[in-house]
Amino acid sequence: EAQVTQNPRYLITVTGKKLTVTCSQNMNHEYMSWYRQDPGLGLRQIYYSMNVEVTDKGDVPEGYKVSRKEKRNFPLILESPSPNQTSLYFCASSSRTPPSYEQYFGPGTRLTVT
Amino acid sequence: QKEVEQNSGPLSVPEGAIASLNCTYSDRGSQSFFWYRQYSGKSPELIMFIYSNGDKEDGRFTAQLNKASQYVSLLIRDSQPSDSATYLCAGEKAAGNKLTFGGGTRVLVKP
């Protein structure tokens, strides 16, 4: 079964305490991305990766880091979380073979930073 | 001006009717477009991908792209109550997976 998993699903933390949200996919997709979704602001891309060791900034990368050491994993790192990073986070993986495009989102991680 | 714009709705549609959703974009460099369905509290689900001008049909869904006018639309035929969701439009500038999303249109299909 095609799957993107994220952990943890829910996290409450305090300002400044480093955290990592893991993302893993089992479809051998080359593309992976992180998004945050906020009321009134919609879904915004944080970082994306086109393949192993290739990452690039999305629209809202400030305060986040990513790495892509293996094809299947794309962790999101918050080195010093702040309350404005309280949000719902989604990881996604995708593959394109024109004219087809396949993309799956993880179930989401709800993060609260106090 | 947002790069990708959608009417937030709600768009109320009787069951069995056609729901018509529109999305406009400002960056002429955008090449590929996506439609997602997102149920409340769930993750987005890709329903259509289009990169050529014209229509693309998949089941009850038809996506239409007009690059000259910079709009993308989604038609949902024979709308069902299970189609009630928020529909997100996204544009991609190049085949690099950098996506920009619109704010979404909420659709309500009434029995």
mmCIF file of C-alpha atoms in Angstrom:
data_model
loop_
_atom_site.group_PDB
_atom_site.id
_atom_site.type_symbol
_atom_site.label_atom_id
_atom_site.label_comp_id
_atom_site.label_asym_id
_atom_site.label_seq_id
_atom_site.Cartn_x
_atom_site.Cartn_y
_atom_site.Cartn_z
ATOM 1 C CA GLU A 1 0.000 0.000 0.000
ATOM 2 C CA ALA A 2 1.308 3.438 -1.013
ATOM 3 C CA GLN A 3 2.020 5.334 2.150
ATOM 4 C CA VAL A 4 3.580 8.503 3.533
ATOM 5 C CA THR A 5 4.062 8.357 7.266
ATOM 6 C CA GLN A 6 4.775 11.229 9.615
ATOM 7 C CA ASN A 7 5.757 11.159 13.240
ATOM 8 C CA PRO A 8 4.728 12.410 15.642
ATOM 9 C CA ARG A 9 1.113 13.134 14.696
ATOM 10 C CA TYR A 10 0.668 15.578 17.568
ATOM 11 C CA LEU A 11 3.301 17.504 19.457
ATOM 12 C CA ILE A 12 3.184 20.192 22.093
ATOM 13 C CA THR A 13 6.535 21.729 22.866
ATOM 14 C CA VAL A 14 8.109 24.854 24.313
ATOM 15 C CA THR A 15 9.888 27.709 22.623
ATOM 16 C CA GLY A 16 13.483 26.935 21.769
ATOM 17 C CA LYS A 17 13.432 23.175 22.243
ATOM 18 C CA LYS A 18 14.757 21.539 19.082
ATOM 19 C CA LEU A 19 12.462 19.039 17.434
ATOM 20 C CA THR A 20 12.344 16.810 14.387
ATOM 21 C CA VAL A 21 9.283 15.649 12.503
ATOM 22 C CA THR A 22 10.012 12.546 10.488
ATOM 23 C CA CYS A 23 8.568 11.723 7.079
ATOM 24 C CA SER A 24 8.956 8.461 5.227
ATOM 25 C CA GLN A 25 7.517 7.138 1.955
ATOM 26 C CA ASN A 26 7.446 3.605 0.543
ATOM 27 C CA MET A 27 6.911 4.402 -3.160
ATOM 28 C CA ASN A 28 10.461 5.182 -4.239
ATOM 29 C CA HIS A 29 9.343 8.678 -5.209
ATOM 30 C CA GLU A 30 12.074 11.125 -6.139
ATOM 31 C CA TYR A 31 10.241 14.248 -5.011
ATOM 32 C CA MET A 32 9.375 15.066 -1.406
ATOM 33 C CA SER A 33 8.044 18.247 0.180
ATOM 34 C CA TRP A 34 7.010 19.821 3.447
ATOM 35 C CA TYR A 35 4.018 22.134 3.832
ATOM 36 C CA ARG A 36 2.361 24.008 6.615
ATOM 37 C CA GLN A 37 -1.331 24.823 6.697
ATOM 38 C CA ASP A 38 -2.706 27.738 8.667
ATOM 39 C CA PRO A 39 -6.237 29.154 8.815
ATOM 40 C CA GLY A 40 -6.577 32.057 6.426
ATOM 41 C CA LEU A 41 -3.148 31.454 4.895
ATOM 42 C CA GLY A 42 -3.788 28.121 3.251
ATOM 43 C CA LEU A 43 -1.176 25.549 2.384
ATOM 44 C CA ARG A 44 2.361 26.857 1.966
ATOM 45 C CA GLN A 45 5.437 24.974 0.900
ATOM 46 C CA ILE A 46 8.374 25.048 3.320
ATOM 47 C CA TYR A 47 11.030 22.980 1.556
ATOM 48 C CA TYR A 48 11.134 20.509 -1.259
ATOM 49 C CA SER A 49 13.579 17.929 -2.526
ATOM 50 C CA MET A 50 13.990 16.625 -6.056
ATOM 51 C CA ASN A 51 16.206 13.744 -5.023
ATOM 52 C CA VAL A 52 18.762 12.569 -2.489
ATOM 53 C CA GLU A 53 20.992 15.430 -1.335
ATOM 54 C CA VAL A 54 18.996 17.933 -3.436
ATOM 55 C CA THR A 55 16.807 20.301 -1.452
ATOM 56 C CA ASP A 56 15.467 23.786 -2.066
ATOM 57 C CA LYS A 57 13.448 26.444 -0.305
ATOM 58 C CA GLY A 58 9.753 26.816 -0.750
ATOM 59 C CA ASP A 59 7.776 29.922 0.135
ATOM 60 C CA VAL A 60 8.245 29.867 3.931
ATOM 61 C CA PRO A 61 11.607 28.234 4.792
ATOM 62 C CA GLU A 62 12.627 30.543 7.664
ATOM 63 C CA GLY A 63 13.100 28.665 10.930
ATOM 64 C CA TYR A 64 13.171 25.220 9.313
ATOM 65 C CA LYS A 65 15.829 22.825 8.089
ATOM 66 C CA VAL A 66 15.564 19.651 6.073
ATOM 67 C CA SER A 67 17.842 16.900 4.895
ATOM 68 C CA ARG A 68 17.493 14.150 2.304
ATOM 69 C CA LYS A 69 20.143 11.544 2.986
ATOM 70 C CA GLU A 70 17.998 8.656 1.809
ATOM 71 C CA LYS A 71 15.347 8.598 -0.875
ATOM 72 C CA ARG A 72 12.598 7.427 1.427
ATOM 73 C CA ASN A 73 13.117 9.890 4.303
ATOM 74 C CA PHE A 74 12.755 13.663 4.498
ATOM 75 C CA PRO A 75 12.818 14.940 8.080
ATOM 76 C CA LEU A 76 11.808 18.479 9.029
ATOM 77 C CA ILE A 77 13.915 20.065 11.735
ATOM 78 C CA LEU A 78 12.973 23.042 13.882
ATOM 79 C CA GLU A 79 16.196 24.082 15.591
ATOM 80 C CA SER A 80 14.585 26.665 17.866
ATOM 81 C CA PRO A 81 10.794 26.523 17.558
ATOM 82 C CA SER A 82 8.769 29.657 18.164
ATOM 83 C CA PRO A 83 5.022 30.122 18.731
ATOM 84 C CA ASN A 84 4.544 31.347 15.138
ATOM 85 C CA GLN A 85 5.511 27.854 13.993
ATOM 86 C CA THR A 86 2.389 26.452 15.615
ATOM 87 C CA SER A 87 0.676 24.883 12.638
ATOM 88 C CA LEU A 88 -0.481 21.744 10.866
ATOM 89 C CA TYR A 89 2.386 20.230 8.888
ATOM 90 C CA PHE A 90 2.124 17.893 5.919
ATOM 91 C CA CYS A 91 4.793 15.899 4.188
ATOM 92 C CA ALA A 92 4.215 14.753 0.607
ATOM 93 C CA SER A 93 6.004 12.595 -1.922
ATOM 94 C CA SER A 94 5.509 12.545 -5.669
ATOM 95 C CA SER A 95 6.686 11.120 -8.926
ATOM 96 C CA ARG A 96 6.073 12.276 -12.460
ATOM 97 C CA THR A 97 6.124 10.289 -15.668
ATOM 98 C CA PRO A 98 4.375 12.602 -18.150
ATOM 99 C CA PRO A 99 1.480 12.674 -18.711
ATOM 100 C CA SER A 100 1.030 11.059 -15.296
ATOM 101 C CA TYR A 101 1.772 12.521 -11.918
ATOM 102 C CA GLU A 102 1.424 10.714 -8.620
ATOM 103 C CA GLN A 103 1.438 12.440 -5.258
ATOM 104 C CA TYR A 104 0.570 11.391 -1.751
ATOM 105 C CA PHE A 105 0.374 13.407 1.452
ATOM 106 C CA GLY A 106 1.093 12.163 4.919
ATOM 107 C CA PRO A 107 -1.601 12.348 7.606
ATOM 108 C CA GLY A 108 -0.274 15.575 9.097
ATOM 109 C CA THR A 109 1.494 16.635 12.267
ATOM 110 C CA ARG A 110 -0.220 19.133 14.502
ATOM 111 C CA LEU A 111 2.450 21.152 16.278
ATOM 112 C CA THR A 112 1.851 23.563 19.133
ATOM 113 C CA VAL A 113 4.722 25.706 20.389
ATOM 114 C CA THR A 114 4.096 27.481 23.693
ATOM 115 C CA GLN B 1 -1.996 39.994 -5.407
ATOM 116 C CA LYS B 2 -1.697 36.337 -4.520
ATOM 117 C CA GLU B 3 0.052 34.147 -7.073
ATOM 118 C CA VAL B 4 -2.814 31.677 -7.139
ATOM 119 C CA GLU B 5 -6.332 32.843 -6.334
ATOM 120 C CA GLN B 6 -9.539 30.995 -5.673
ATOM 121 C CA ASN B 7 -12.947 32.057 -4.482
ATOM 122 C CA SER B 8 -13.229 30.795 -0.915
ATOM 123 C CA GLY B 9 -16.904 29.896 -1.277
ATOM 124 C CA PRO B 10 -18.818 28.138 -0.027
ATOM 125 C CA LEU B 11 -20.068 26.951 -3.382
ATOM 126 C CA SER B 12 -23.410 25.321 -2.787
ATOM 127 C CA VAL B 13 -24.430 22.744 -5.392
ATOM 128 C CA PRO B 14 -27.497 20.490 -5.543
ATOM 129 C CA GLU B 15 -26.805 16.781 -5.701
ATOM 130 C CA GLY B 16 -26.459 15.622 -9.303
ATOM 131 C CA ALA B 17 -25.513 19.063 -10.620
ATOM 132 C CA ILE B 18 -22.182 20.264 -11.988
ATOM 133 C CA ALA B 19 -19.861 22.092 -9.618
ATOM 134 C CA SER B 20 -17.630 24.592 -11.371
ATOM 135 C CA LEU B 21 -14.520 25.845 -9.584
ATOM 136 C CA ASN B 22 -12.143 28.472 -10.867
ATOM 137 C CA CYS B 23 -8.549 29.348 -10.156
ATOM 138 C CA THR B 24 -6.484 32.193 -11.585
ATOM 139 C CA TYR B 25 -2.737 32.619 -11.446
ATOM 140 C CA SER B 26 -0.491 35.609 -11.906
ATOM 141 C CA ASP B 27 2.859 34.061 -12.859
ATOM 142 C CA ARG B 28 3.012 33.297 -16.579
ATOM 143 C CA GLY B 29 5.977 31.053 -15.831
ATOM 144 C CA SER B 30 3.664 28.541 -14.161
ATOM 145 C CA GLN B 31 3.543 25.442 -16.287
ATOM 146 C CA SER B 32 1.685 22.705 -14.425
ATOM 147 C CA PHE B 33 -1.409 22.853 -12.302
ATOM 148 C CA PHE B 34 -2.976 20.628 -9.713
ATOM 149 C CA TRP B 35 -6.343 20.213 -8.087
ATOM 150 C CA TYR B 36 -6.645 18.669 -4.655
ATOM 151 C CA ARG B 37 -9.575 17.686 -2.511
ATOM 152 C CA GLN B 38 -9.267 18.106 1.230
ATOM 153 C CA TYR B 39 -11.853 16.888 3.673
ATOM 154 C CA SER B 40 -12.039 18.660 7.004
ATOM 155 C CA GLY B 41 -9.280 17.428 9.298
ATOM 156 C CA LYS B 42 -7.668 15.303 6.594
ATOM 157 C CA SER B 43 -4.691 15.645 4.294
ATOM 158 C CA PRO B 44 -5.021 16.891 0.711
ATOM 159 C CA GLU B 45 -5.602 14.318 -2.008
ATOM 160 C CA LEU B 46 -4.483 14.930 -5.593
ATOM 161 C CA ILE B 47 -7.395 14.593 -8.004
ATOM 162 C CA MET B 48 -6.166 16.238 -11.216
ATOM 163 C CA PHE B 49 -2.888 17.268 -12.842
ATOM 164 C CA ILE B 50 -2.851 19.318 -16.027
ATOM 165 C CA TYR B 51 -0.073 20.999 -17.979
ATOM 166 C CA SER B 52 -1.426 21.413 -21.500
ATOM 167 C CA ASN B 53 -4.006 23.911 -22.664
ATOM 168 C CA GLY B 54 -7.427 22.384 -23.014
ATOM 169 C CA ASP B 55 -9.461 19.845 -21.120
ATOM 170 C CA LYS B 56 -8.462 16.771 -19.198
ATOM 171 C CA GLU B 57 -11.080 14.354 -17.963
ATOM 172 C CA ASP B 58 -10.846 11.732 -15.257
ATOM 173 C CA GLY B 59 -14.090 10.112 -14.212
ATOM 174 C CA ARG B 60 -16.484 12.804 -12.986
ATOM 175 C CA PHE B 61 -13.728 15.423 -12.925
ATOM 176 C CA THR B 62 -12.671 17.664 -15.800
ATOM 177 C CA ALA B 63 -9.816 20.134 -15.496
ATOM 178 C CA GLN B 64 -9.511 22.973 -17.986
ATOM 179 C CA LEU B 65 -6.373 25.019 -18.514
ATOM 180 C CA ASN B 66 -6.129 28.266 -20.432
ATOM 181 C CA LYS B 67 -2.610 29.657 -20.237
ATOM 182 C CA ALA B 68 -3.396 32.721 -22.334
ATOM 183 C CA SER B 69 -6.050 33.807 -19.843
ATOM 184 C CA GLN B 70 -4.158 32.375 -16.869
ATOM 185 C CA TYR B 71 -6.927 30.318 -15.388
ATOM 186 C CA VAL B 72 -7.541 26.743 -14.439
ATOM 187 C CA SER B 73 -10.935 25.325 -13.704
ATOM 188 C CA LEU B 74 -12.332 22.119 -12.281
ATOM 189 C CA LEU B 75 -15.731 20.710 -13.130
ATOM 190 C CA ILE B 76 -17.309 18.044 -10.974
ATOM 191 C CA ARG B 77 -20.149 16.316 -12.797
ATOM 192 C CA ASP B 78 -23.000 14.544 -11.043
ATOM 193 C CA SER B 79 -21.965 16.058 -7.714
ATOM 194 C CA GLN B 80 -22.469 13.838 -4.673
ATOM 195 C CA PRO B 81 -22.660 14.757 -0.982
ATOM 196 C CA SER B 82 -19.300 12.980 -0.620
ATOM 197 C CA ASP B 83 -17.806 15.680 -2.876
ATOM 198 C CA SER B 84 -18.367 18.224 -0.097
ATOM 199 C CA ALA B 85 -14.842 19.326 0.733
ATOM 200 C CA THR B 86 -12.364 22.116 0.170
ATOM 201 C CA TYR B 87 -10.739 22.085 -3.260
ATOM 202 C CA LEU B 88 -7.222 23.458 -3.562
ATOM 203 C CA CYS B 89 -5.622 24.688 -6.751
ATOM 204 C CA ALA B 90 -1.832 24.812 -7.070
ATOM 205 C CA GLY B 91 0.616 25.955 -9.718
ATOM 206 C CA GLU B 92 4.156 24.829 -10.405
ATOM 207 C CA LYS B 93 6.695 26.946 -12.288
ATOM 208 C CA ALA B 94 8.934 24.176 -13.529
ATOM 209 C CA ALA B 95 9.167 20.441 -13.051
ATOM 210 C CA GLY B 96 10.885 20.882 -9.743
ATOM 211 C CA ASN B 97 8.010 20.404 -7.390
ATOM 212 C CA LYS B 98 7.897 23.999 -6.061
ATOM 213 C CA LEU B 99 4.168 24.459 -5.641
ATOM 214 C CA THR B 100 2.128 27.544 -4.796
ATOM 215 C CA PHE B 101 -1.399 26.980 -3.543
ATOM 216 C CA GLY B 102 -4.553 29.016 -3.686
ATOM 217 C CA GLY B 103 -6.623 29.463 -0.563
ATOM 218 C CA GLY B 104 -9.128 26.797 -1.535
ATOM 219 C CA THR B 105 -12.821 26.750 -2.421
ATOM 220 C CA ARG B 106 -15.243 25.081 -0.050
ATOM 221 C CA VAL B 107 -17.884 23.066 -1.856
ATOM 222 C CA LEU B 108 -21.146 21.945 -0.266
ATOM 223 C CA VAL B 109 -23.249 19.413 -2.137
ATOM 224 C CA LYS B 110 -26.790 19.353 -0.809
ATOM 225 C CA PRO B 111 -28.960 16.227 -1.146
#
